[in-house]
Short mmCIF file of C-alpha atoms and ligand atoms in Angstrom, two decimals:
data_model
loop_
_atom_site.label_atom_id
_atom_site.label_comp_id
_atom_site.label_asym_id
_atom_site.label_seq_id
_atom_site.Cartn_x
_atom_site.Cartn_y
_atom_site.Cartn_z
CA UNK A 1 0.00 0.00 0.00
CA UNK A 2 1.31 3.49 -0.87
CA UNK A 3 -0.74 5.84 1.23
CA UNK A 4 -1.26 9.45 0.40
CA UNK A 5 -0.20 12.03 3.01
CA UNK A 6 -3.15 13.77 4.58
CA UNK A 7 -2.70 17.48 5.19
CA UNK A 8 -4.12 18.77 8.47
CA UNK A 9 -4.27 22.35 7.17
CA UNK A 10 -6.83 21.28 4.56
CA UNK A 11 -9.37 20.58 7.34
CA UNK A 12 -11.32 23.47 8.87
CA UNK A 13 -9.99 24.80 12.20
CA UNK A 14 -13.09 23.66 14.04
CA UNK A 15 -12.89 20.09 12.67
CA UNK A 16 -13.24 17.68 15.62
CA UNK A 17 -10.41 15.18 16.12
CA UNK A 18 -10.79 12.49 18.76
CA UNK A 19 -10.40 8.93 19.98
CA UNK A 20 -13.11 6.37 20.82
CA UNK A 21 -13.57 3.62 23.39
CA UNK A 22 -16.50 1.92 25.09
CA UNK A 23 -17.27 0.91 28.66
CA UNK A 24 -17.63 -2.88 28.21
CA UNK A 25 -14.38 -3.02 26.27
CA UNK A 26 -12.24 -1.04 28.70
CA UNK A 27 -13.73 -0.52 32.17
CA UNK A 28 -13.73 -3.91 33.86
CA UNK A 29 -15.41 -4.17 37.24
CA UNK A 30 -17.54 -7.17 36.30
CA UNK A 31 -16.85 -9.08 39.47
CA UNK A 32 -16.09 -6.53 42.18
CA UNK A 33 -19.67 -5.46 42.80
CA UNK A 34 -19.20 -2.03 41.26
CA UNK A 35 -21.87 -2.80 38.66
CA UNK A 36 -24.58 -5.30 37.81
CA UNK A 37 -23.91 -8.17 35.39
CA UNK A 38 -24.30 -7.52 31.67
CA UNK A 39 -25.26 -9.90 28.89
CA UNK A 40 -21.59 -9.94 27.86
CA UNK A 41 -20.44 -11.17 31.28
CA UNK A 42 -22.81 -14.10 30.99
CA UNK A 43 -22.05 -14.78 27.31
CA UNK A 44 -18.31 -14.86 27.96
CA UNK A 45 -18.65 -17.19 30.90
CA UNK A 46 -20.80 -19.55 28.83
CA UNK A 47 -17.91 -19.79 26.37
CA UNK A 48 -20.20 -20.79 23.53
CA UNK A 49 -18.52 -18.94 20.72
CA UNK A 50 -15.03 -18.63 22.07
CA UNK A 51 -12.46 -21.36 21.75
CA UNK A 52 -12.37 -21.16 25.51
CA UNK A 53 -14.29 -19.25 28.15
CA UNK A 54 -13.01 -15.76 28.73
CA UNK A 55 -14.05 -14.87 32.25
CA UNK A 56 -15.16 -11.25 32.44
CA UNK A 57 -12.21 -9.50 33.96
CA UNK A 58 -10.79 -6.05 34.29
CA UNK A 59 -10.31 -5.53 30.51
CA UNK A 60 -8.18 -2.32 30.57
CA UNK A 61 -9.11 -1.43 34.15
CA UNK A 62 -10.31 2.00 33.01
CA UNK A 63 -12.41 1.93 36.18
CA UNK A 64 -9.25 2.57 38.20
CA UNK A 65 -6.92 3.91 35.52
CA UNK A 66 -9.13 6.51 33.87
CA UNK A 67 -6.83 9.34 34.94
CA UNK A 68 -3.83 7.64 33.38
CA UNK A 69 -5.73 7.14 30.12
CA UNK A 70 -7.12 10.66 30.03
CA UNK A 71 -3.60 11.93 30.75
CA UNK A 72 -2.42 10.02 27.68
CA UNK A 73 -5.16 11.61 25.55
CA UNK A 74 -4.03 14.98 26.88
CA UNK A 75 -0.36 14.19 26.25
CA UNK A 76 -1.24 13.25 22.66
CA UNK A 77 -2.91 16.63 22.16
CA UNK A 78 -6.33 15.07 21.45
CA UNK A 79 -9.25 17.22 22.53
CA UNK A 80 -12.25 14.88 22.12
CA UNK A 81 -12.86 11.56 23.83
CA UNK A 82 -15.75 9.29 22.83
CA UNK A 83 -16.61 6.78 25.56
CA UNK A 84 -19.75 5.02 26.76
CA UNK A 85 -21.71 4.66 29.95
CA UNK A 86 -22.35 1.12 31.19
CA UNK A 87 -26.10 0.75 31.78
CA UNK A 88 -25.51 -1.95 34.48
CA UNK A 89 -23.19 0.43 36.36
CA UNK A 90 -25.96 3.04 36.57
CA UNK A 91 -28.86 0.63 37.12
CA UNK A 92 -27.43 -2.74 38.26
CA UNK A 93 -30.78 -4.48 37.62
CA UNK A 94 -31.43 -2.51 34.47
CA UNK A 95 -34.29 -0.61 36.07
CA UNK A 96 -35.29 0.54 39.52
CA UNK A 97 -32.57 1.33 42.02
CA UNK A 98 -29.84 3.71 40.86
CA UNK A 99 -26.23 2.92 41.83
CA UNK A 100 -24.90 6.23 43.18
CA UNK A 101 -21.33 4.90 43.06
CA UNK A 102 -21.74 4.43 39.30
CA UNK A 103 -23.00 7.98 38.83
CA UNK A 104 -20.10 9.27 40.95
CA UNK A 105 -17.60 7.30 38.86
CA UNK A 106 -18.70 8.88 35.57
CA UNK A 107 -18.92 12.32 37.17
CA UNK A 108 -15.24 11.93 38.16
CA UNK A 109 -14.33 10.76 34.64
CA UNK A 110 -16.13 13.66 32.93
CA UNK A 111 -14.72 16.14 35.44
CA UNK A 112 -11.22 14.91 34.77
CA UNK A 113 -11.73 15.17 30.99
CA UNK A 114 -13.04 18.71 31.33
CA UNK A 115 -10.18 19.71 33.65
CA UNK A 116 -7.78 18.65 30.86
CA UNK A 117 -9.65 20.53 28.15
CA UNK A 118 -11.03 17.29 26.67
CA UNK A 119 -14.67 17.17 25.52
CA UNK A 120 -16.50 13.93 26.38
CA UNK A 121 -18.67 12.47 23.61
CA UNK A 122 -20.83 9.88 25.30
CA UNK A 123 -22.58 6.81 23.89
CA UNK A 124 -25.53 5.68 26.00
CA UNK A 125 -25.72 2.11 24.74
CA UNK A 126 -22.65 0.23 23.53
CA UNK A 127 -24.09 -3.31 23.76
CA UNK A 128 -23.88 -4.05 27.51
CA UNK A 129 -27.53 -4.75 28.31
CA UNK A 130 -28.10 -5.54 32.01
CA UNK A 131 -28.45 -9.32 32.34
CA UNK A 132 -31.63 -9.09 34.42
CA UNK A 133 -33.35 -7.40 31.47
CA UNK A 134 -32.25 -10.14 29.07
CA UNK A 135 -33.93 -12.61 31.43
CA UNK A 136 -37.14 -10.71 30.69
CA UNK A 137 -36.55 -11.00 26.94
CA UNK A 138 -34.00 -8.24 26.43
CA UNK A 139 -34.49 -6.22 23.26
CA UNK A 140 -37.14 -8.68 22.03
CA UNK A 141 -39.44 -7.43 24.78
CA UNK A 142 -41.25 -4.24 23.81
CA UNK A 143 -40.84 -3.04 27.39
CA UNK A 144 -37.14 -2.56 26.52
CA UNK A 145 -38.09 0.78 24.95
CA UNK A 146 -39.33 2.07 28.30
CA UNK A 147 -36.45 0.47 30.24
CA UNK A 148 -34.03 2.25 27.95
CA UNK A 149 -35.80 5.60 28.25
CA UNK A 150 -35.78 5.35 32.06
CA UNK A 151 -32.02 4.73 31.92
CA UNK A 152 -31.52 7.65 29.51
CA UNK A 153 -33.43 9.93 31.86
CA UNK A 154 -31.14 9.01 34.78
CA UNK A 155 -28.04 9.68 32.64
CA UNK A 156 -29.17 13.03 31.29
CA UNK A 157 -30.34 14.23 34.70
CA UNK A 158 -27.02 13.14 36.24
CA UNK A 159 -24.57 14.40 33.62
CA UNK A 160 -26.17 17.19 31.61
CA UNK A 161 -24.00 19.80 33.31
CA UNK A 162 -20.88 17.92 32.12
CA UNK A 163 -21.84 16.30 28.82
CA UNK A 164 -23.39 17.95 25.77
CA UNK A 165 -22.53 15.43 23.01
CA UNK A 166 -24.63 12.29 23.17
CA UNK A 167 -24.83 9.20 20.97
CA UNK A 168 -27.96 7.19 21.70
CA UNK A 169 -26.83 3.82 20.33
CA UNK A 170 -23.67 2.30 18.94
CA UNK A 171 -24.13 0.28 15.73
CA UNK A 172 -27.66 -1.09 16.26
CA UNK A 173 -27.22 -3.49 13.33
CA UNK A 174 -24.30 -5.21 15.01
CA UNK A 175 -25.80 -5.75 18.45
CA UNK A 176 -29.13 -6.93 17.05
CA UNK A 177 -27.69 -8.88 14.08
CA UNK A 178 -24.74 -10.54 15.80
CA UNK A 179 -26.57 -10.87 19.14
CA UNK A 180 -30.09 -11.91 18.10
CA UNK A 181 -29.78 -13.29 14.54
CA UNK A 182 -26.50 -15.16 14.21
CA UNK A 183 -25.76 -15.50 17.91
CA UNK A 184 -22.02 -14.82 17.78
CA UNK A 185 -22.38 -11.89 20.17
CA UNK A 186 -24.28 -11.64 23.45
CA UNK A 187 -26.93 -12.69 24.24
CA UNK A 188 -26.26 -15.44 21.69
CA UNK A 189 -29.76 -15.84 20.30
CA UNK A 190 -30.47 -16.88 16.73
CA UNK A 191 -33.09 -16.48 14.06
CA UNK A 192 -35.51 -13.98 12.53
CA UNK A 193 -37.99 -14.38 15.38
CA UNK A 194 -35.46 -12.88 17.77
CA UNK A 195 -33.78 -10.48 15.38
CA UNK A 196 -36.77 -8.61 13.97
CA UNK A 197 -38.42 -7.67 17.28
CA UNK A 198 -35.01 -6.81 18.79
CA UNK A 199 -34.20 -4.54 15.87
CA UNK A 200 -37.58 -2.81 15.94
CA UNK A 201 -37.47 -2.20 19.69
CA UNK A 202 -33.87 -0.98 19.59
CA UNK A 203 -34.77 1.52 16.87
CA UNK A 204 -37.87 2.65 18.73
CA UNK A 205 -35.70 3.13 21.81
CA UNK A 206 -33.27 5.13 19.70
CA UNK A 207 -36.04 7.42 18.39
CA UNK A 208 -37.74 7.90 21.74
CA UNK A 209 -34.41 8.20 23.55
CA UNK A 210 -33.24 10.98 21.23
CA UNK A 211 -36.43 12.97 21.81
CA UNK A 212 -36.17 12.45 25.54
CA UNK A 213 -32.63 13.84 25.57
CA UNK A 214 -33.83 16.88 23.61
CA UNK A 215 -36.63 17.51 26.11
CA UNK A 216 -34.30 17.22 29.12
CA UNK A 217 -31.33 19.04 27.60
CA UNK A 218 -32.42 21.26 24.71
CA UNK A 219 -28.86 22.41 23.93
CA UNK A 220 -27.57 18.82 23.55
CA UNK A 221 -25.89 17.61 20.35
CA UNK A 222 -27.57 14.28 19.64
CA UNK A 223 -26.73 11.46 17.25
CA UNK A 224 -26.28 7.71 16.93
CA UNK A 225 -23.51 5.75 15.29
CA UNK A 226 -23.97 3.38 12.35
CA UNK A 227 -21.66 0.70 11.00
CA UNK A 228 -21.36 0.86 7.21
CA UNK A 229 -19.25 -0.50 4.39
CA UNK A 230 -18.80 0.40 0.76
CA UNK A 231 -20.14 -2.47 -1.33
CA UNK A 232 -19.01 -3.55 -4.77
CA UNK A 233 -20.10 -6.50 -6.91
CA UNK A 234 -17.68 -9.42 -7.22
CA UNK A 235 -18.55 -9.92 -10.88
CA UNK A 236 -19.80 -7.30 -13.25
CA UNK A 237 -23.10 -9.16 -13.68
CA UNK A 238 -26.73 -8.18 -13.10
CA UNK A 239 -27.00 -10.90 -10.46
CA UNK A 240 -24.12 -9.58 -8.39
CA UNK A 241 -25.27 -5.98 -8.80
CA UNK A 242 -28.71 -6.95 -7.51
CA UNK A 243 -27.00 -8.78 -4.62
CA UNK A 244 -25.20 -5.52 -3.78
CA UNK A 245 -28.56 -3.71 -3.56
CA UNK A 246 -29.90 -6.26 -1.09
CA UNK A 247 -26.71 -6.21 0.98
CA UNK A 248 -26.77 -2.41 0.99
CA UNK A 249 -30.32 -2.46 2.34
CA UNK A 250 -29.17 -4.78 5.14
CA UNK A 251 -25.75 -3.38 6.07
CA UNK A 252 -26.07 0.33 5.32
CA UNK A 253 -29.73 1.37 5.16
CA UNK A 254 -31.75 -0.78 7.56
CA UNK A 255 -30.86 1.12 10.73
CA UNK A 256 -30.58 4.69 9.58
CA UNK A 257 -33.54 5.01 7.21
CA UNK A 258 -36.31 4.41 9.78
CA UNK A 259 -34.59 6.99 12.01
CA UNK A 260 -34.73 9.50 9.17
CA UNK A 261 -38.42 8.86 8.52
CA UNK A 262 -37.87 6.71 5.42
CA UNK A 263 -39.19 3.48 6.91
CA UNK A 264 -37.67 0.03 6.57
CA UNK A 265 -36.18 -0.97 3.17
CA UNK A 266 -38.84 -3.63 2.58
CA UNK A 267 -38.72 -3.40 -1.22
CA UNK A 268 -35.14 -4.77 -1.26
CA UNK A 269 -35.59 -7.13 1.70
CA UNK A 270 -39.15 -8.52 1.64
CA UNK A 271 -38.53 -10.55 4.82
CA UNK A 272 -38.73 -7.23 6.70
CA UNK A 273 -42.49 -7.37 6.09
CA UNK A 274 -42.54 -9.62 9.11
CA UNK A 275 -41.71 -6.57 11.20
CA UNK A 276 -45.43 -5.87 10.98
CA UNK A 277 -45.84 -8.43 13.76
CA UNK A 278 -43.92 -6.11 16.10
CA UNK A 279 -45.37 -2.82 14.83
CA UNK A 280 -48.03 -0.89 16.71
CA UNK A 281 -49.94 2.19 15.56
CA UNK A 282 -47.71 5.26 15.76
CA UNK A 283 -44.44 3.30 15.59
CA UNK A 284 -43.37 4.64 12.19
CA UNK A 285 -43.44 8.13 13.62
CA UNK A 286 -41.79 7.08 16.87
CA UNK A 287 -38.90 5.52 14.98
CA UNK A 288 -37.90 8.95 13.70
CA UNK A 289 -35.00 10.27 15.71
CA UNK A 290 -34.22 13.84 16.66
CA UNK A 291 -30.61 13.91 15.47
CA UNK A 292 -28.19 16.79 15.10
CA UNK A 293 -25.65 14.47 13.54
CA UNK A 294 -25.05 10.96 12.31
CA UNK A 295 -21.99 8.92 13.31
CA UNK A 296 -20.44 6.97 10.45
CA UNK A 297 -18.30 3.97 11.45
CA UNK A 298 -16.31 2.65 8.56
CA UNK A 299 -13.41 0.22 8.50
CA UNK A 300 -13.55 -1.56 5.17
CA UNK A 301 -15.30 -2.29 1.92
CA UNK A 302 -17.11 -5.53 1.20
CA UNK A 303 -17.32 -7.36 -2.09
CA UNK A 304 -20.65 -9.07 -2.69
CA UNK A 305 -21.81 -11.96 -4.82
CA UNK A 306 -25.23 -13.51 -5.34
CA UNK A 307 -25.83 -16.77 -3.51
CA UNK A 308 -29.05 -18.71 -3.53
CA UNK A 309 -27.94 -20.59 -0.40
CA UNK A 310 -28.15 -17.57 1.86
CA UNK A 311 -31.72 -17.36 3.15
CA UNK A 312 -33.63 -14.05 2.93
CA UNK A 313 -30.67 -12.22 1.38
CA UNK A 314 -29.52 -14.29 -1.59
CA UNK A 315 -26.12 -12.66 -1.29
CA UNK A 316 -22.82 -13.23 0.49
CA UNK A 317 -19.54 -11.46 1.14
CA UNK A 318 -16.34 -12.59 -0.57
CA UNK A 319 -13.62 -12.43 2.12
CA UNK A 320 -10.61 -10.18 1.49
CA UNK A 321 -8.32 -13.19 1.99
CA UNK A 322 -9.74 -14.74 -1.16
CA UNK A 323 -9.28 -11.61 -3.25
CA UNK A 324 -5.52 -10.92 -3.09
CA UNK A 325 -6.00 -7.52 -1.46
CA UNK A 326 -4.35 -6.11 1.69
CA UNK A 327 -6.27 -6.76 4.90
CA UNK A 328 -6.00 -6.24 8.65
CA UNK A 329 -5.74 -8.85 11.38
CA UNK A 330 -9.56 -8.95 11.48
CA UNK A 331 -9.49 -10.02 7.82
CA UNK A 332 -10.99 -6.67 6.79
CA UNK A 333 -9.83 -5.26 3.46
CA UNK A 334 -7.76 -2.07 3.68
CA UNK A 335 -9.57 0.11 1.19
CA UNK A 336 -9.28 3.81 2.09
CA UNK A 337 -11.78 5.12 -0.46
CA UNK A 338 -14.54 3.21 1.36
CA UNK A 339 -14.63 5.99 3.97
CA UNK A 340 -15.15 8.56 1.21
CA UNK A 341 -17.90 6.49 -0.38
CA UNK A 342 -19.76 6.05 2.90
CA UNK A 343 -19.52 9.73 3.78
CA UNK A 344 -20.93 10.42 0.32
CA UNK A 345 -23.74 7.87 0.68
CA UNK A 346 -24.82 9.09 4.13
CA UNK A 347 -24.58 12.74 3.01
CA UNK A 348 -27.02 12.02 0.22
CA UNK A 349 -29.93 11.89 2.72
CA UNK A 350 -31.32 15.44 2.80
CA UNK A 351 -32.20 14.90 6.49
CA UNK A 352 -28.52 14.44 7.42
CA UNK A 353 -26.99 17.85 8.04
CA UNK A 354 -23.83 16.82 9.87
CA UNK A 355 -21.67 13.71 9.94
CA UNK A 356 -18.87 12.62 12.22
CA UNK A 357 -16.72 9.60 11.53
CA UNK A 358 -17.12 8.23 15.05
CA UNK A 359 -14.96 5.13 14.46
CA UNK A 360 -12.20 4.15 12.05
CA UNK A 361 -9.12 2.08 12.75
CA UNK A 362 -7.29 -1.18 12.26
CA UNK A 363 -6.16 -4.22 14.17
CA UNK A 364 -2.67 -5.55 13.50
CA UNK A 365 -0.35 -8.01 15.21
CA UNK A 366 1.58 -5.44 17.24
CA UNK A 367 4.89 -6.30 18.87
CA UNK A 368 6.29 -4.54 21.89
CA UNK A 369 10.05 -4.47 21.30
CA UNK A 370 12.43 -2.58 23.59
CA UNK A 371 9.57 -0.51 24.93
CA UNK A 372 8.30 0.49 21.46
CA UNK A 373 5.53 -0.57 19.11
CA UNK A 374 6.48 0.39 15.58
CA UNK A 375 3.10 -0.11 13.91
CA UNK A 376 3.86 1.30 10.47
CA UNK A 377 0.96 -0.70 8.98
CA UNK A 378 -1.52 1.20 11.19
CA UNK A 379 0.11 4.55 10.33
CA UNK A 380 -0.24 3.70 6.63
CA UNK A 381 -3.90 2.78 7.22
CA UNK A 382 -4.63 6.14 8.89
CA UNK A 383 -2.81 8.07 6.20
CA UNK A 384 -4.94 6.42 3.54
CA UNK A 385 -8.29 6.82 5.30
CA UNK A 386 -7.69 10.36 6.59
CA UNK A 387 -6.61 11.42 3.09
CA UNK A 388 -9.93 10.16 1.77
CA UNK A 389 -11.76 12.07 4.48
CA UNK A 390 -9.84 15.16 3.42
CA UNK A 391 -11.16 14.58 -0.09
CA UNK A 392 -14.71 14.35 1.33
CA UNK A 393 -14.23 17.68 3.13
CA UNK A 394 -12.83 19.20 -0.06
CA UNK A 395 -15.80 17.93 -2.06
CA UNK A 396 -18.19 19.69 0.32
CA UNK A 397 -19.70 16.74 2.21
CA UNK A 398 -20.78 17.77 5.72
CA UNK A 399 -18.24 15.67 7.63
CA UNK A 400 -17.23 17.62 10.73
CA UNK A 401 -15.00 15.31 12.72
CA UNK A 402 -13.11 12.03 13.03
CA UNK A 403 -12.50 9.65 15.94
CA UNK A 404 -9.89 6.88 15.87
CA UNK A 405 -10.99 3.48 17.09
CA UNK A 406 -9.44 3.06 19.57
CA UNK A 407 -7.48 4.83 22.29
CA UNK A 408 -6.18 1.61 23.82
CA UNK A 409 -6.10 -2.05 22.87
CA UNK A 410 -9.16 -3.55 24.53
CA UNK A 411 -11.68 -6.39 24.73
CA UNK A 412 -12.69 -7.01 21.12
CA UNK A 413 -15.96 -8.90 21.72
CA UNK A 414 -15.95 -12.42 20.26
CA UNK A 415 -12.26 -11.99 19.41
CA UNK A 416 -11.54 -11.23 23.07
CA UNK A 417 -7.97 -9.89 23.44
CA UNK A 418 -6.58 -11.29 20.19
CA UNK A 419 -7.21 -8.13 18.20
CA UNK A 420 -5.41 -4.89 19.00
CA UNK A 421 -6.92 -1.67 17.66
CA UNK A 422 -5.29 0.84 20.03
CA UNK A 423 -3.05 3.85 19.56
CA UNK A 424 -1.83 2.66 22.95
CA UNK A 425 -0.56 -0.87 23.52
CA UNK A 426 -1.74 -2.66 26.65
CA UNK A 427 0.16 -5.47 28.29
CA UNK A 428 -2.89 -7.26 29.69
CA UNK A 429 -0.84 -9.08 32.33
CA UNK A 430 0.48 -5.87 33.92
CA UNK A 431 -1.90 -3.23 32.49
CA UNK A 432 1.18 -1.23 31.44
CA UNK A 433 0.41 1.29 28.70
CA UNK A 434 2.84 2.07 25.83
CA UNK A 435 2.00 4.67 23.22
CA UNK A 436 2.45 3.08 19.80
CA UNK A 437 4.16 4.93 16.97
CA UNK A 438 0.69 5.39 15.41
CA UNK A 439 -0.25 7.37 18.53
CA UNK A 440 2.75 9.64 18.03
CA UNK A 441 1.95 9.88 14.33
CA UNK A 442 -1.63 11.03 15.11
CA UNK A 443 -0.28 13.66 17.53
CA UNK A 444 2.20 14.99 14.99
CA UNK A 445 -0.49 15.07 12.34
CA UNK A 446 -2.77 17.07 14.66
CA UNK A 447 0.06 19.50 15.46
CA UNK A 448 0.77 20.22 11.79
O1 IFM B 1 -14.59 -2.78 18.78
C1 IFM B 1 -15.63 -2.47 17.90
C2 IFM B 1 -16.55 -1.43 18.49
O2 IFM B 1 -17.06 -1.81 19.73
C3 IFM B 1 -17.72 -1.19 17.56
N1 IFM B 1 -17.26 -0.93 16.21
C4 IFM B 1 -16.27 -1.78 15.63
C5 IFM B 1 -15.10 -1.96 16.59
C6 IFM B 1 -14.03 -2.89 15.97
O3 IFM B 1 -14.58 -4.15 15.73
#
């Protein structure tokens, strides 16, 4: 790969540069009573989709080391930090009694950010549903919409003097698809009968949650973040092009379009008609979110081919490994122009006035040698993707900021600790932090 060199001066002065993390991937505290159990704690202990059980542990121990991590962000000259609140830390049983120690913890974190001149951008739901709620059906239970709104109310009331930037949900397609359709993420359920109600209730919660934030904090900046990938046909045939349309409806349109008032993409995915079973009068309107911005999360492009063996979709992805293209440790193709294409696609909705790239990054097999991690592959990745974002800014698309995934190596879901995405290397046996060369590269780029 021969990356272009992005030029910081070509971005507006008020362009937002940041780093992202999430509570379940960094905080820890699963077993010390500082929070209630989440569906991920239980899923990990079951060990169903891991080669072995990964007992929920301290991950990156952000719970105790948040000052050290925020100091690193400060040292790197980064002024925006996207993180999430753990629902089970605020409401250990998901509803009812509030855990004051949890509120106090986040108040200390946000205070410390603000004291360092770092703006917190806070995701309310990054996949860690309280386990007690899953026992009542989790997202498949329509009551989840009200459970979520009650939790949102506690968060806004508790933190609105410290936090203005809110993201209601992180990647609703991933936690409903991987968690309730294919079962490779918590809570490990499978099939359309779980997936469709979960997806509908999560999107209703997103719509209602966004309006609730607005009513409690009118000056808030509100959005949600959506996973998305550029899609291209494997063969230049009508069949593969039609497969791309169906895959686009699933991967890129299904979650955002109802929130924008465009409804579900039923024409491309007729199986979505079954959502009628979960719909109640007024839902179409309630799905519409009150967003100031949309978070685009792009890592890769996918190549799609028609397949009659894939139920409902008739399409499948052709892995990067089979296509002789460069890819990351996750097996995701390195294809910088995909970020440009997704910014362009999401900008084409007239309802979307502002976009932030809320996640972009790469996992590689990093080596700590003599106290250094020389991750040139990650630097090349960022150069390529940030250059494409520069092109999007130049071409007038309303992209206003960019957050690297991730600040530190962390718990990468079903991949556990095998995948390292951080600008900061973590030795998980000692919790020692080492800034990788990509971290220094990002700092120097921001200083330009
Ligand atoms: O680690 C995840 C994150 O939680 C959500 N977006 C993708 C990242 C990399 O897989």
